Amino acid sequence: MKKVKSERVKRTEEIKLPQMLDFYPLEDEKNTRISLFFENLKEHRLTTTKCNSCGKLLWPPRIICPDCMSDELEWIDLGSEGELYAFTEMRLGAPLGFAEDVPFCIGIVKISGLSISARIDNAKYEELKIGAKVQLKIVELEDGRVFYRFVPSK
Amino acid sequence: MRKVAIVAGGATKCGRREASWRDLVQEAGKSMFDSVDNISPRDIEALLVGAAQPERFTFQVHVAPMVAEYLGITPTKVIATTELMCASGQAAIRYAWACVASGMADIALAFGVEKMYMRDMAEAQTNMTCVLDREWDGVNGLSAPPFFAMTAQRHMFEYGTTKEQMAMVSAKNHHYSTMNPIAQFQKEVTVEKVLSSPMVSPPLNLFDCSGITDGAAGVILVPAEDASKYTDTPLHLIGSGQANIGNVVNNLASITEWVPLKLAVEETLRTAKITRDDIDIAELHDCFTISEIMEYEAFGWCEKGGGGAFIEEGEPYIGGKVAANPRGGLLGCGHPLGATAILQAIDVMQQFRGEVPKGRLVKDAEIAVTQNLSGAANVHSIMAYSRSPK
Ligand SMILES: [Zn+2]
């Protein structure tokens, strides 16, 4: 019987976070037709689309209206101040890419008739209150992408 | 439409298993086929596999043919995976039922499997954070615990529901699961222990949350008129309901009232020709303690906002208004996503057959429902079962 060989082969132990495990969307016009949302964020404006045909305010922003199938949408400013409808704090069970932020607060923010989820920065769970005012904040990732968060209003 | 019955079921032990996804499939398959004399794998014409995230948890897609291969099944009528996150197994039963009811297949297998323990649990948590819309909700850290934490906070704020009432749900279900040999959790958990367990996402402590679980299970469905060929004690499918409203947080019907569940309940009662008071056993989706409290309300066993008082008054225990989760629920048994609804169905069958331990037996039960929510509780799926043909 021939001798069976054994050989140790090399594999990378550490792999950079793969793009599809990055929670943030691809934001430029090559990757999405709502890139204006992110362009507006860079100018510190939180916006969304509104249907010109039926008047429905849509969140998240999109390219057609699900209520009437119109693609005549316009961009609307949502303002920069909202109100906390609910909130909690991530203490255990954070996903990859979030661990270094733990603990961090998450809320549902009422703003211009919408209820959107968002990170609440500069806050401790014990110090937040339902109904408290929160102010828009923009965060910028290392690669230049941007996203919205809120902080408690002073 | 033909009437349909489940004639066999089998499952793995659930929990943190020292076994692969493929091992779990084989264990559950053997347990199921061993339990019935006149059905062999080659008889299965339709195979539906409830699997929520095999591509993330085990890096494998196209898993229905893999289940078929490992269990010696060669489907000739229907084969597919059904994904509806936490209700993936309920979706498998639902499609298998439709296949048999419509005449498309005469013997269908609804199978469910999930391997959730990973070498790096942060990766498992990552998988659970793309359930809600990843780019608009998940990106904010909104996995299940924070979402249901905010649901609980609002329910407490609006209706005065207490942490103690929520903890009672966990204590009840863990009590029943001590009498379920395949349950993940085998120890009693007191209200005090729930309240003093580590905080996951306030107001939810660790024992307010169902676990990460490995497990698999399968049930075989045939036309009810053929059921006696295989067993004297089939489980009859008598009705069902399913509804979805919205997906991202902004588009939910409500945070504190599960409107799609109310719709699914109405549809279930209508199709099964029963009233909510006819239900003896309810296997509810207690992914979190607050979920079960809101489900008492949506089923209409108590008034809106009265779910906390409902358990405080002893109503959802065996002997109360309805026996809620005498199996041990997701809190006690674990929640292997794709397998959960199948495990619920098997336990109902064993209840009707009188095969469960006395301490969690619902005597003379005739009607049961199994219910699953998925996502941000924007989808609800229910199946109604009876001991006797209807
Ligand atoms: Zn419109």
Coordinates of C-alpha atoms and ligand atoms in Angstrom, one line a residue:
Chain A
M1 CA 0.0 0.0 0.0
K2 CA 1.3 3.5 -0.9
K3 CA 2.0 5.9 1.9
V4 CA -0.8 8.5 2.4
K5 CA 0.6 12.0 2.6
S6 CA -0.5 14.7 5.1
E7 CA 0.2 18.3 4.5
R8 CA -0.8 21.5 6.4
V9 CA -2.3 24.1 4.1
K10 CA -2.6 27.8 4.9
R11 CA -5.9 29.7 5.2
T12 CA -6.4 33.2 6.3
E13 CA -7.7 33.4 9.9
E14 CA -8.8 37.0 9.8
I15 CA -11.1 38.1 7.0
K16 CA -12.1 41.7 6.5
L17 CA -15.9 42.3 7.0
P18 CA -17.4 41.2 3.7
Q19 CA -19.4 43.9 2.0
M20 CA -22.7 42.0 2.3
L21 CA -22.3 41.8 6.1
D22 CA -21.9 45.5 6.3
F23 CA -25.3 46.8 7.4
Y24 CA -25.0 50.2 5.7
P25 CA -26.3 50.4 2.2
L26 CA -24.3 51.3 -0.9
E27 CA -25.3 54.9 -1.4
D28 CA -23.9 56.3 -4.7
E29 CA -25.7 56.7 -8.0
K30 CA -24.0 53.7 -9.4
N31 CA -25.6 51.4 -6.8
T32 CA -29.0 52.9 -6.0
R33 CA -31.6 55.2 -7.6
I34 CA -32.3 56.9 -4.3
S35 CA -28.7 58.3 -4.0
L36 CA -30.2 61.8 -3.6
F37 CA -31.3 60.7 -0.1
F38 CA -27.7 60.3 0.9
E39 CA -26.5 63.4 -1.0
N40 CA -29.1 65.3 1.1
L41 CA -27.9 63.7 4.3
K42 CA -24.4 65.0 3.4
E43 CA -26.0 68.5 3.5
H44 CA -27.5 67.7 6.9
R45 CA -31.0 67.3 5.4
L46 CA -33.2 64.3 6.3
T47 CA -35.5 63.8 3.3
T48 CA -37.9 61.2 1.8
T49 CA -40.0 60.8 -1.2
K50 CA -43.7 61.9 -1.5
C51 CA -46.0 60.8 -4.2
N52 CA -47.1 63.6 -6.5
S53 CA -50.2 61.7 -7.7
C54 CA -51.8 60.5 -4.4
G55 CA -49.9 62.7 -1.9
K56 CA -48.7 59.7 0.2
L57 CA -45.5 60.4 2.2
L58 CA -43.3 57.3 1.8
W59 CA -40.7 55.8 4.1
P60 CA -38.2 54.5 3.3
P61 CA -37.6 56.6 0.2
R62 CA -38.3 54.8 -3.1
I63 CA -38.8 55.1 -6.8
I64 CA -42.5 54.1 -7.1
C65 CA -45.5 54.7 -4.9
P66 CA -46.9 51.4 -3.6
D67 CA -50.4 53.0 -3.2
C68 CA -50.9 54.1 -6.8
M69 CA -47.9 52.8 -8.7
S70 CA -47.0 56.4 -9.8
D71 CA -43.3 57.1 -10.4
E72 CA -43.8 60.8 -10.1
L73 CA -42.2 61.3 -6.6
E74 CA -40.7 64.4 -5.1
W75 CA -38.2 64.8 -2.3
I76 CA -39.5 66.3 0.9
D77 CA -37.6 67.6 3.9
L78 CA -38.5 65.9 7.2
G79 CA -36.9 68.6 9.4
S80 CA -34.4 67.9 12.1
E81 CA -36.3 67.5 15.3
G82 CA -38.3 64.4 16.3
E83 CA -39.9 62.9 19.4
L84 CA -39.1 59.5 21.0
Y85 CA -42.0 57.1 20.7
A86 CA -40.0 54.2 22.2
F87 CA -36.4 53.3 23.0
T88 CA -34.1 50.6 24.3
E89 CA -30.4 49.8 24.6
M90 CA -28.4 47.1 23.0
R91 CA -26.5 45.4 25.9
L92 CA -26.1 41.8 24.8
G93 CA -26.1 40.1 21.4
A94 CA -24.7 42.8 19.2
P95 CA -23.9 41.8 15.6
L96 CA -20.5 42.0 13.9
G97 CA -19.4 45.6 13.4
F98 CA -21.5 46.9 16.3
A99 CA -19.7 45.2 19.3
E100 CA -17.4 48.2 19.9
D101 CA -20.4 50.5 20.3
V102 CA -22.1 48.4 23.0
P103 CA -24.1 49.6 25.0
F104 CA -25.9 51.9 22.5
C105 CA -29.4 53.2 22.5
I106 CA -32.0 52.6 19.7
G107 CA -35.3 54.4 19.4
I108 CA -38.4 54.8 17.3
V109 CA -38.5 58.5 16.4
K110 CA -41.7 60.3 15.4
I111 CA -40.7 62.9 12.8
S112 CA -43.0 64.8 10.3
G113 CA -45.7 62.1 10.6
L114 CA -43.3 59.1 10.2
S115 CA -42.1 56.6 12.8
I116 CA -38.5 55.7 11.9
S117 CA -36.0 53.5 13.8
A118 CA -32.6 55.1 14.5
R119 CA -29.6 55.0 16.8
I120 CA -29.8 57.5 19.7
D121 CA -26.3 58.8 20.4
N122 CA -25.0 60.7 23.5
A123 CA -27.6 58.9 25.6
K124 CA -28.0 56.5 28.4
Y125 CA -31.2 54.3 28.6
E126 CA -31.9 55.5 32.2
E127 CA -31.9 59.1 31.1
L128 CA -34.2 58.9 28.1
K129 CA -38.0 59.4 28.3
I130 CA -40.9 58.5 26.0
G131 CA -41.9 61.8 24.3
A132 CA -38.5 63.4 24.7
K133 CA -37.3 65.6 21.9
V134 CA -34.4 64.4 19.8
Q135 CA -32.2 66.2 17.2
L136 CA -30.9 64.9 13.9
K137 CA -27.3 64.0 13.7
I138 CA -25.3 62.7 10.7
V139 CA -22.6 60.1 11.0
E140 CA -19.9 59.6 8.3
L141 CA -18.2 56.2 7.8
E142 CA -14.5 55.8 7.0
D143 CA -15.3 55.3 3.3
G144 CA -17.4 58.5 3.1
R145 CA -20.8 56.9 3.3
V146 CA -23.3 58.7 5.6
F147 CA -26.2 57.8 7.8
Y148 CA -28.7 59.5 10.1
R149 CA -28.9 59.2 13.9
F150 CA -30.5 61.3 16.6
V151 CA -29.3 62.8 19.9
P152 CA -31.3 64.1 22.8
S153 CA -32.3 67.8 22.3
K154 CA -30.6 70.2 24.7
Chain B
M1 CA -60.5 20.8 -1.5
R2 CA -59.7 17.5 0.3
K3 CA -59.5 17.3 4.1
V4 CA -56.0 16.7 5.3
A5 CA -54.4 14.9 8.4
I6 CA -51.0 14.5 9.8
V7 CA -50.2 10.8 10.4
A8 CA -46.6 10.8 11.6
G9 CA -44.1 13.1 13.2
G10 CA -40.5 12.9 14.5
A11 CA -38.0 15.4 15.9
T12 CA -34.5 15.8 17.3
K13 CA -33.6 16.8 20.9
C14 CA -33.4 20.6 20.7
G15 CA -30.7 22.8 22.2
R16 CA -27.0 23.4 21.8
R17 CA -26.3 20.2 19.9
E18 CA -23.0 18.6 19.2
A19 CA -24.3 17.8 15.7
S20 CA -24.2 19.3 12.2
W21 CA -27.1 20.5 10.2
R22 CA -26.9 17.3 8.2
D23 CA -26.9 15.2 11.4
L24 CA -30.1 17.0 12.6
V25 CA -31.9 16.3 9.3
Q26 CA -31.0 12.6 9.6
E27 CA -32.0 12.3 13.3
A28 CA -35.4 13.9 12.8
G29 CA -36.0 11.9 9.5
K30 CA -35.3 8.6 11.2
S31 CA -37.4 9.4 14.2
M32 CA -40.3 10.3 11.9
F33 CA -40.1 7.4 9.5
D34 CA -39.6 4.9 12.4
S35 CA -42.8 6.1 14.0
V36 CA -45.0 5.0 11.1
D37 CA -45.2 1.5 9.6
N38 CA -46.7 1.9 6.1
I39 CA -44.8 4.9 4.8
S40 CA -41.3 4.7 3.4
P41 CA -39.2 7.7 2.1
R42 CA -40.0 6.6 -1.5
D43 CA -43.7 7.2 -0.9
I44 CA -43.2 11.0 -0.3
E45 CA -44.4 12.9 -3.3
A46 CA -44.1 16.4 -2.0
L47 CA -41.3 17.8 0.2
L48 CA -41.4 21.3 1.7
V49 CA -38.4 22.2 3.9
G50 CA -38.9 25.1 6.4
A51 CA -35.4 26.6 6.8
A52 CA -35.0 30.2 7.7
Q53 CA -31.3 31.0 7.1
P54 CA -29.3 27.9 6.1
E55 CA -27.3 30.1 3.7
R56 CA -26.1 32.2 6.7
F57 CA -26.0 29.7 9.6
T58 CA -24.4 26.8 7.6
F59 CA -23.4 28.4 4.3
Q60 CA -25.7 26.2 2.2
V61 CA -28.5 27.0 -0.1
H62 CA -30.7 24.6 -2.2
V63 CA -31.3 22.6 0.9
A64 CA -34.5 20.8 0.1
P65 CA -32.7 18.4 -2.3
M66 CA -30.2 17.8 0.4
V67 CA -32.9 16.8 2.9
A68 CA -34.4 14.6 0.2
E69 CA -31.0 12.9 -0.5
Y70 CA -30.2 12.3 3.2
L71 CA -33.6 10.8 3.9
G72 CA -33.9 8.7 0.7
I73 CA -36.8 10.8 -0.6
T74 CA -37.3 11.2 -4.4
P75 CA -40.1 13.8 -4.7
T76 CA -42.1 13.5 -7.9
K77 CA -44.7 16.2 -7.4
V78 CA -43.3 19.1 -5.4
I79 CA -40.0 20.1 -3.8
A80 CA -39.0 23.5 -2.4
T81 CA -37.6 25.3 0.6
T82 CA -40.0 27.7 2.4
E83 CA -38.6 30.7 4.1
L84 CA -40.6 32.9 6.4
M85 CA -38.0 33.5 9.1
C86 CA -39.5 32.3 12.5
A87 CA -42.6 30.9 10.7
S88 CA -40.6 29.0 8.0
G89 CA -41.9 25.7 9.4
Q90 CA -45.5 26.9 9.5
A91 CA -45.0 27.9 5.8
A92 CA -43.9 24.4 5.1
I93 CA -46.9 22.8 6.8
R94 CA -49.1 25.3 5.0
Y95 CA -47.8 24.5 1.5
A96 CA -47.8 20.7 2.2
W97 CA -51.4 21.0 3.4
A98 CA -52.3 23.0 0.2
C99 CA -50.5 20.3 -2.0
V100 CA -52.5 17.5 -0.4
A101 CA -55.8 19.4 -0.1
S102 CA -55.6 20.4 -3.8
G103 CA -54.9 16.9 -5.0
M104 CA -51.4 17.9 -6.3
A105 CA -49.9 15.2 -4.0
D106 CA -51.1 12.3 -1.9
I107 CA -48.3 12.1 0.6
A108 CA -46.4 15.3 1.6
L109 CA -43.6 15.9 4.1
A110 CA -43.3 19.2 5.9
F111 CA -39.9 19.3 7.4
G112 CA -38.1 22.0 9.4
V113 CA -34.5 22.4 10.4
E114 CA -32.2 25.1 11.8
K115 CA -28.6 24.9 13.0
M116 CA -28.1 28.2 14.9
Y117 CA -25.0 27.6 17.1
M118 CA -21.9 28.9 15.2
R119 CA -18.3 29.0 16.2
D120 CA -18.6 32.8 16.5
M121 CA -21.9 33.8 18.0
A122 CA -21.5 37.4 16.9
E123 CA -22.0 36.0 13.4
A124 CA -25.2 34.3 14.5
Q125 CA -26.4 37.7 15.9
T126 CA -25.5 39.3 12.6
N127 CA -27.7 36.8 10.8
M128 CA -30.6 37.7 13.1
T129 CA -30.1 41.4 12.3
C130 CA -31.0 41.1 8.6
V131 CA -34.6 39.9 9.5
L132 CA -36.0 43.4 9.7
D133 CA -35.1 45.6 6.7
R134 CA -31.3 45.6 6.9
E135 CA -30.7 49.0 5.3
W136 CA -33.4 50.9 7.3
D137 CA -33.9 49.0 10.6
G138 CA -31.2 46.4 10.9
V139 CA -28.5 49.1 10.3
N140 CA -29.7 50.7 13.6
G141 CA -29.0 47.5 15.5
L142 CA -32.6 46.5 15.4
S143 CA -32.4 42.7 15.8
A144 CA -35.3 40.9 17.5
P145 CA -34.5 41.7 21.2
P146 CA -34.4 45.6 20.8
F147 CA -37.5 45.5 18.6
F148 CA -39.5 43.5 21.1
A149 CA -38.0 45.5 24.0
M150 CA -39.6 48.6 22.5
T151 CA -42.8 46.7 22.0
A152 CA -42.8 45.7 25.6
Q153 CA -41.9 49.3 26.7
R154 CA -44.9 50.7 24.8
H155 CA -47.2 48.0 26.2
M156 CA -46.1 48.8 29.7
F157 CA -46.5 52.5 29.0
E158 CA -49.9 52.3 27.5
Y159 CA -51.5 49.4 29.5
G160 CA -49.6 49.2 32.7
T161 CA -48.2 45.7 31.9
T162 CA -45.5 44.8 34.5
K163 CA -42.1 43.1 34.3
E164 CA -43.5 40.6 36.8
Q165 CA -46.4 39.7 34.6
M166 CA -44.0 39.2 31.7
A167 CA -41.7 37.0 33.9
M168 CA -44.7 34.8 34.8
V169 CA -45.0 33.8 31.1
S170 CA -41.3 32.7 31.2
A171 CA -41.8 30.8 34.5
K172 CA -45.0 29.1 33.2
N173 CA -43.4 27.9 29.9
H174 CA -40.1 26.8 31.6
H175 CA -42.2 24.8 34.1
Y176 CA -43.9 22.9 31.2
S177 CA -40.7 22.4 29.4
T178 CA -39.2 20.5 32.4
M179 CA -41.7 17.8 31.4
N180 CA -40.7 17.8 27.7
P181 CA -37.7 15.6 27.1
I182 CA -36.7 17.2 23.8
A183 CA -36.9 20.8 25.2
Q184 CA -33.7 22.9 25.3
F185 CA -34.3 24.1 28.9
Q186 CA -35.0 21.5 31.5
K187 CA -34.9 23.6 34.7
E188 CA -37.6 25.6 36.5
V189 CA -37.2 29.3 36.1
T190 CA -38.8 31.4 38.8
V191 CA -40.2 35.0 38.4
E192 CA -37.3 36.2 40.6
K193 CA -34.8 34.4 38.4
V194 CA -36.2 36.0 35.2
L195 CA -36.0 39.5 36.8
S196 CA -32.5 39.0 38.0
S197 CA -31.1 37.5 34.8
P198 CA -28.8 39.7 32.7
M199 CA -30.4 42.6 30.8
V200 CA -30.4 41.9 27.1
S201 CA -32.3 45.0 25.9
P202 CA -34.2 46.8 28.6
P203 CA -36.9 46.0 29.7
L204 CA -36.1 42.5 28.4
N205 CA -33.9 40.3 30.6
L206 CA -32.3 37.1 29.3
F207 CA -35.1 34.8 30.4
D208 CA -37.7 37.1 28.7
C209 CA -36.0 35.9 25.4
S210 CA -36.2 32.5 23.7
G211 CA -32.8 30.8 23.1
I212 CA -30.6 30.2 20.1
T213 CA -31.3 26.6 19.3
D214 CA -30.3 23.6 17.0
G215 CA -33.2 21.3 16.0
A216 CA -35.1 19.6 13.3
A217 CA -38.5 17.9 12.9
G218 CA -40.9 16.6 10.3
V219 CA -44.6 15.7 9.9
I220 CA -46.3 13.6 7.1
L221 CA -49.6 14.8 5.6
V222 CA -52.1 12.7 3.7
P223 CA -55.7 13.1 2.7
A224 CA -57.9 12.6 5.9
E225 CA -59.8 9.7 4.2
D226 CA -56.5 7.8 3.8
A227 CA -55.2 8.5 7.4
S228 CA -56.5 5.2 8.9
K229 CA -54.1 3.3 6.7
Y230 CA -51.3 4.7 8.7
T231 CA -52.6 5.4 12.2
D232 CA -55.6 5.2 14.5
T233 CA -54.9 8.6 15.9
P234 CA -54.2 11.2 13.1
L235 CA -54.0 14.9 13.7
H236 CA -56.7 16.7 11.6
L237 CA -55.9 20.1 10.0
I238 CA -59.2 22.0 10.2
G239 CA -58.4 25.6 9.4
S240 CA -55.7 28.2 9.1
G241 CA -55.0 31.9 8.8
Q242 CA -52.1 34.1 7.7
A243 CA -51.8 37.8 7.3
N244 CA -49.1 40.5 6.7
I245 CA -49.2 44.2 7.1
G246 CA -46.0 46.3 6.3
N247 CA -42.4 45.5 6.9
V248 CA -40.2 48.4 8.1
V249 CA -41.1 49.9 11.5
N250 CA -42.8 53.0 9.9
N251 CA -45.2 50.8 7.9
L252 CA -46.4 48.5 10.7
A253 CA -50.1 48.7 11.5
S254 CA -49.3 49.3 15.2
I255 CA -46.5 48.5 17.7
T256 CA -48.8 47.6 20.6
E257 CA -51.6 45.9 18.7
W258 CA -50.9 43.1 16.3
V259 CA -53.5 43.7 13.6
P260 CA -52.3 41.0 11.2
L261 CA -52.6 38.5 14.1
K262 CA -56.2 39.6 14.7
L263 CA -56.9 39.0 11.0
A264 CA -55.2 35.6 11.0
V265 CA -57.2 34.6 14.1
E266 CA -60.5 35.6 12.4
E267 CA -59.6 33.7 9.3
T268 CA -58.6 30.6 11.4
L269 CA -61.9 30.6 13.4
R270 CA -63.9 31.1 10.2
T271 CA -62.2 28.3 8.2
A272 CA -62.1 25.9 11.1
K273 CA -65.7 26.8 12.0
I274 CA -64.8 27.2 15.7
T275 CA -65.0 30.0 18.2
R276 CA -62.0 31.2 20.3
D277 CA -63.6 29.5 23.3
D278 CA -63.4 26.1 21.6
I279 CA -59.6 26.2 21.6
D280 CA -58.2 23.9 24.4
I281 CA -54.5 24.2 23.5
A282 CA -52.7 27.2 22.0
E283 CA -49.1 26.7 21.1
L284 CA -48.3 30.4 20.9
H285 CA -45.1 32.2 19.5
D286 CA -43.5 33.3 22.8
C287 CA -40.2 34.4 21.2
F288 CA -40.3 37.0 24.0
T289 CA -42.5 37.1 27.0
I290 CA -44.3 40.2 25.8
S291 CA -45.3 38.3 22.6
E292 CA -47.4 35.8 24.5
I293 CA -49.1 38.5 26.4
M294 CA -50.1 40.3 23.2
E295 CA -51.2 37.1 21.7
Y296 CA -53.8 36.5 24.5
E297 CA -55.2 39.8 23.5
A298 CA -55.2 39.3 19.7
F299 CA -56.9 35.9 20.1
G300 CA -59.6 37.7 22.1
W301 CA -59.3 35.7 25.3
C302 CA -59.0 39.0 27.2
E303 CA -59.5 42.6 26.4
K304 CA -56.8 44.8 24.6
G305 CA -54.2 45.6 27.2
G306 CA -55.4 42.9 29.6
G307 CA -52.8 40.3 28.7
G308 CA -50.7 40.9 31.8
A309 CA -53.7 40.5 34.1
F310 CA -54.8 37.4 32.1
I311 CA -51.7 35.5 33.2
E312 CA -51.7 37.0 36.7
E313 CA -55.2 35.6 37.1
G314 CA -54.0 32.1 36.0
E315 CA -56.0 31.9 32.8
P316 CA -53.3 30.7 30.3
Y317 CA -52.3 27.7 32.5
I318 CA -53.6 24.1 32.1
G319 CA -57.1 24.3 33.7
G320 CA -57.5 28.0 33.0
K321 CA -59.4 29.6 30.1
V322 CA -56.9 28.2 27.5
A323 CA -53.8 26.1 28.0
A324 CA -51.1 28.3 26.5
N325 CA -47.8 26.5 25.5
P326 CA -48.2 23.3 27.5
R327 CA -45.3 22.1 25.3
G328 CA -43.0 24.6 27.0
G329 CA -43.2 27.2 24.3
L330 CA -40.2 28.7 22.5
L331 CA -39.0 30.1 25.9
G332 CA -38.7 26.6 27.3
C333 CA -38.2 24.4 24.3
G334 CA -35.9 26.7 22.3
H335 CA -36.6 28.2 18.9
P336 CA -34.9 26.4 16.0
L337 CA -36.5 28.8 13.5
G338 CA -37.5 26.4 10.6
A339 CA -38.4 23.5 12.9
T340 CA -40.5 25.4 15.5
A341 CA -44.0 25.1 13.9
I342 CA -43.4 21.4 13.1
L343 CA -42.4 20.8 16.8
Q344 CA -45.6 22.5 17.9
A345 CA -47.7 20.3 15.6
I346 CA -46.0 17.1 16.8
D347 CA -46.6 18.1 20.4
V348 CA -50.3 18.8 19.7
M349 CA -50.5 15.3 18.1
Q350 CA -48.9 13.8 21.2
Q351 CA -51.3 15.8 23.4
F352 CA -54.3 14.4 21.5
R353 CA -52.8 10.9 21.8
G354 CA -52.3 11.3 25.5
E355 CA -48.6 10.6 25.1
V356 CA -47.2 13.6 27.0
P357 CA -46.4 13.5 30.7
K358 CA -49.3 14.0 33.1
G359 CA -48.1 17.3 34.5
R360 CA -48.5 19.0 31.1
L361 CA -51.3 16.9 29.7
V362 CA -54.5 18.9 28.7
K363 CA -57.1 16.3 29.4
D364 CA -59.8 15.7 26.8
A365 CA -58.5 18.4 24.6
E366 CA -60.2 18.5 21.2
I367 CA -59.1 21.6 19.4
A368 CA -55.6 23.2 19.2
V369 CA -54.0 26.1 17.4
T370 CA -50.3 26.7 16.7
Q371 CA -49.3 30.2 15.9
N372 CA -46.1 31.8 14.7
L373 CA -45.1 35.4 14.1
S374 CA -42.2 36.5 12.0
G375 CA -40.1 39.6 11.5
A376 CA -41.4 42.7 13.3
A377 CA -44.6 40.8 14.1
N378 CA -45.8 42.1 10.8
V379 CA -46.6 38.5 9.7
H380 CA -48.7 36.0 11.6
S381 CA -49.4 32.4 10.6
I382 CA -51.8 30.0 12.4
M383 CA -52.9 26.4 11.9
A384 CA -55.9 24.9 13.7
Y385 CA -56.0 21.2 14.5
S386 CA -58.6 18.8 16.0
R387 CA -58.4 15.3 17.5
S388 CA -61.5 14.2 15.6
P389 CA -62.3 14.7 11.9
K390 CA -64.5 17.8 11.3
Ligands
ZN1 ZN -49.2 57.4 -4.9

